[in-house]
mmCIF file of C-alpha atoms in Angstrom:
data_model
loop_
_atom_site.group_PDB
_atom_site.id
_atom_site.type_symbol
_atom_site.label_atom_id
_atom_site.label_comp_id
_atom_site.label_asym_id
_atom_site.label_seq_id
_atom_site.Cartn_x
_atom_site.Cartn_y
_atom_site.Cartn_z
ATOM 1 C CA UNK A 1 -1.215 38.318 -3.526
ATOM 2 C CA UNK A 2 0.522 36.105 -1.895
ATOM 3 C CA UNK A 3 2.913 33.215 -3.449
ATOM 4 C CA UNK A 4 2.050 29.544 -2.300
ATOM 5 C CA UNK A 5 4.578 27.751 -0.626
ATOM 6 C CA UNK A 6 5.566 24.553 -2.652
ATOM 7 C CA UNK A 7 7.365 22.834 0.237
ATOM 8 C CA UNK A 8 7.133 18.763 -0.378
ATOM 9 C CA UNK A 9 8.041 17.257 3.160
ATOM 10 C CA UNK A 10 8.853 13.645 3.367
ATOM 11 C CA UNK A 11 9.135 11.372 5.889
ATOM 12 C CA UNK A 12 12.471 10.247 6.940
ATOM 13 C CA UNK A 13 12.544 6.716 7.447
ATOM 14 C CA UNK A 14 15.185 4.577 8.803
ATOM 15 C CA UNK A 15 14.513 0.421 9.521
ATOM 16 C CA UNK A 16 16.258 -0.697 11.953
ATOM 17 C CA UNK A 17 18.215 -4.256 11.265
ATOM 18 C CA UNK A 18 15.534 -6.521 13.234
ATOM 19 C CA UNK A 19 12.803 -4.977 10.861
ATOM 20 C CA UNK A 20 14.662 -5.545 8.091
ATOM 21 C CA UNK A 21 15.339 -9.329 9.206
ATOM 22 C CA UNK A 22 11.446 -9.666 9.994
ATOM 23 C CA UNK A 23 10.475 -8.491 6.410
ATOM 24 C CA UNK A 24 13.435 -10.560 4.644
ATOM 25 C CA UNK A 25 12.375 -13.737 6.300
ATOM 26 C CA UNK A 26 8.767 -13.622 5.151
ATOM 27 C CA UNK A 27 7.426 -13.665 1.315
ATOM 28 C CA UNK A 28 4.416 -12.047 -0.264
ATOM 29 C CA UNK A 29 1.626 -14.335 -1.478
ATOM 30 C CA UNK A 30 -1.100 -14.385 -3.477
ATOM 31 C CA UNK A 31 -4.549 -15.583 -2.064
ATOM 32 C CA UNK A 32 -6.196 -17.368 -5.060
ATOM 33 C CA UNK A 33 -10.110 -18.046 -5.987
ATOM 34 C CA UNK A 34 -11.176 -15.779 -3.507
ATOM 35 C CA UNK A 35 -10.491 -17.570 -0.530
ATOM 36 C CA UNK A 36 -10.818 -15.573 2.980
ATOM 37 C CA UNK A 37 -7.681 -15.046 4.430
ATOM 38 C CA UNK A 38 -8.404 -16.852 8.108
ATOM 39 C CA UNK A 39 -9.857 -19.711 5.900
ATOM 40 C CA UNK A 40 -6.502 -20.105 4.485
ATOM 41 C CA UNK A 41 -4.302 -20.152 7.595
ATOM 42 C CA UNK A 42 -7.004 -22.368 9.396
ATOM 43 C CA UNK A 43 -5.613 -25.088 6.158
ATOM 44 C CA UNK A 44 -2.207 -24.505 6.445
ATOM 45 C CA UNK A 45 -2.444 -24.577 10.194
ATOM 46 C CA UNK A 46 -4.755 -28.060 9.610
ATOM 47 C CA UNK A 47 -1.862 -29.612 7.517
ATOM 48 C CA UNK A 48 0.818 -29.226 10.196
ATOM 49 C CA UNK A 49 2.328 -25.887 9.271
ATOM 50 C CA UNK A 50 1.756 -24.333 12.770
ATOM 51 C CA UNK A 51 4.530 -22.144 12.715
ATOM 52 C CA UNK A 52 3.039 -20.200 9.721
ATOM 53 C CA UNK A 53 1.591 -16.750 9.913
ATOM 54 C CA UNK A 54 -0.625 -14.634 7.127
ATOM 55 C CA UNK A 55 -0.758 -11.466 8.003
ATOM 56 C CA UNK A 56 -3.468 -9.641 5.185
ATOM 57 C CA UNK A 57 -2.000 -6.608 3.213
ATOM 58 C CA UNK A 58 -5.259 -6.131 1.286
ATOM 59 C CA UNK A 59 -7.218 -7.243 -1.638
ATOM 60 C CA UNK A 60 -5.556 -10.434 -2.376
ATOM 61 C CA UNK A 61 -2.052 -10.026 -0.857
ATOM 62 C CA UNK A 62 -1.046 -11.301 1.970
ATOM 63 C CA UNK A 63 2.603 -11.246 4.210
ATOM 64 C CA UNK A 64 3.470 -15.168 4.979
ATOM 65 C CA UNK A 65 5.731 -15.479 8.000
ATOM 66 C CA UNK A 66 7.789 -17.860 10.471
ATOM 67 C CA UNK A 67 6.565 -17.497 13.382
ATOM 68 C CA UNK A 68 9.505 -19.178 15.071
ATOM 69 C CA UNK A 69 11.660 -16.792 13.653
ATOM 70 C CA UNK A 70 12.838 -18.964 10.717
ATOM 71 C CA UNK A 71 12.794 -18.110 6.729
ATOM 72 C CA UNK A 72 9.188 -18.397 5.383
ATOM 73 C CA UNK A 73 10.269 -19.618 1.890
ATOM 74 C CA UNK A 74 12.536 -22.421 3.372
ATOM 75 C CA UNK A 75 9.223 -23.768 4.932
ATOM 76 C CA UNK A 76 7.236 -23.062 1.595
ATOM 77 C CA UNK A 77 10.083 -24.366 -0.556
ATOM 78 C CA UNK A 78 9.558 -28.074 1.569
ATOM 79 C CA UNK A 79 6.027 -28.162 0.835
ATOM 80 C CA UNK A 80 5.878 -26.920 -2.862
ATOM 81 C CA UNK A 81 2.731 -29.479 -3.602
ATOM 82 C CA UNK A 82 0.840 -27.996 -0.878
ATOM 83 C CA UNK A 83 1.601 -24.198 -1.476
ATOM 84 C CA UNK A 84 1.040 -25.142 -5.475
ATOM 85 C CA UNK A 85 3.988 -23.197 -6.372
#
């Protein structure tokens, strides 16, 4: 008989530093009551934030981004009554 071989292989992963400054300058969200996801950017996209980008992760998460480059949560930080934070 023979023995199994209990090899674990992992992936080696290394970001490089624009991937790591494209997921710092966005923020993970919470989609609330249900909403659809496209529903919600056509709103935020309606109330002037055109620069904003949801990008779905599933279920209820989704990845909020700049699409000009610039930190999400400075843009979500000016517009705290609209975001309901």
């Amino acid at each position: 008989v023979k023995d199994k071989d209990n090899r674990v292989f992992m992936r080696n992963y290394r970001p490089k530093s624009d991937d790591v400054m494209w997921a710092q300058n966005g923020l993970v969200a919470t989609v609330i009551n249900g909403e659809v996801v496209l529903v919600v950017q056509n709103r935020i996209t309606d109330a002037g934030f055109n620069v904003m980008v949801l990008i779905p992760m599933g279920a209820d998460k989704v990845f909020v981004l700049s699409s000009g480059g610039n930190d999400a949560m400075v843009v979500v930080n000016s517009a705290k009554e609209f975001f309901k934070l």
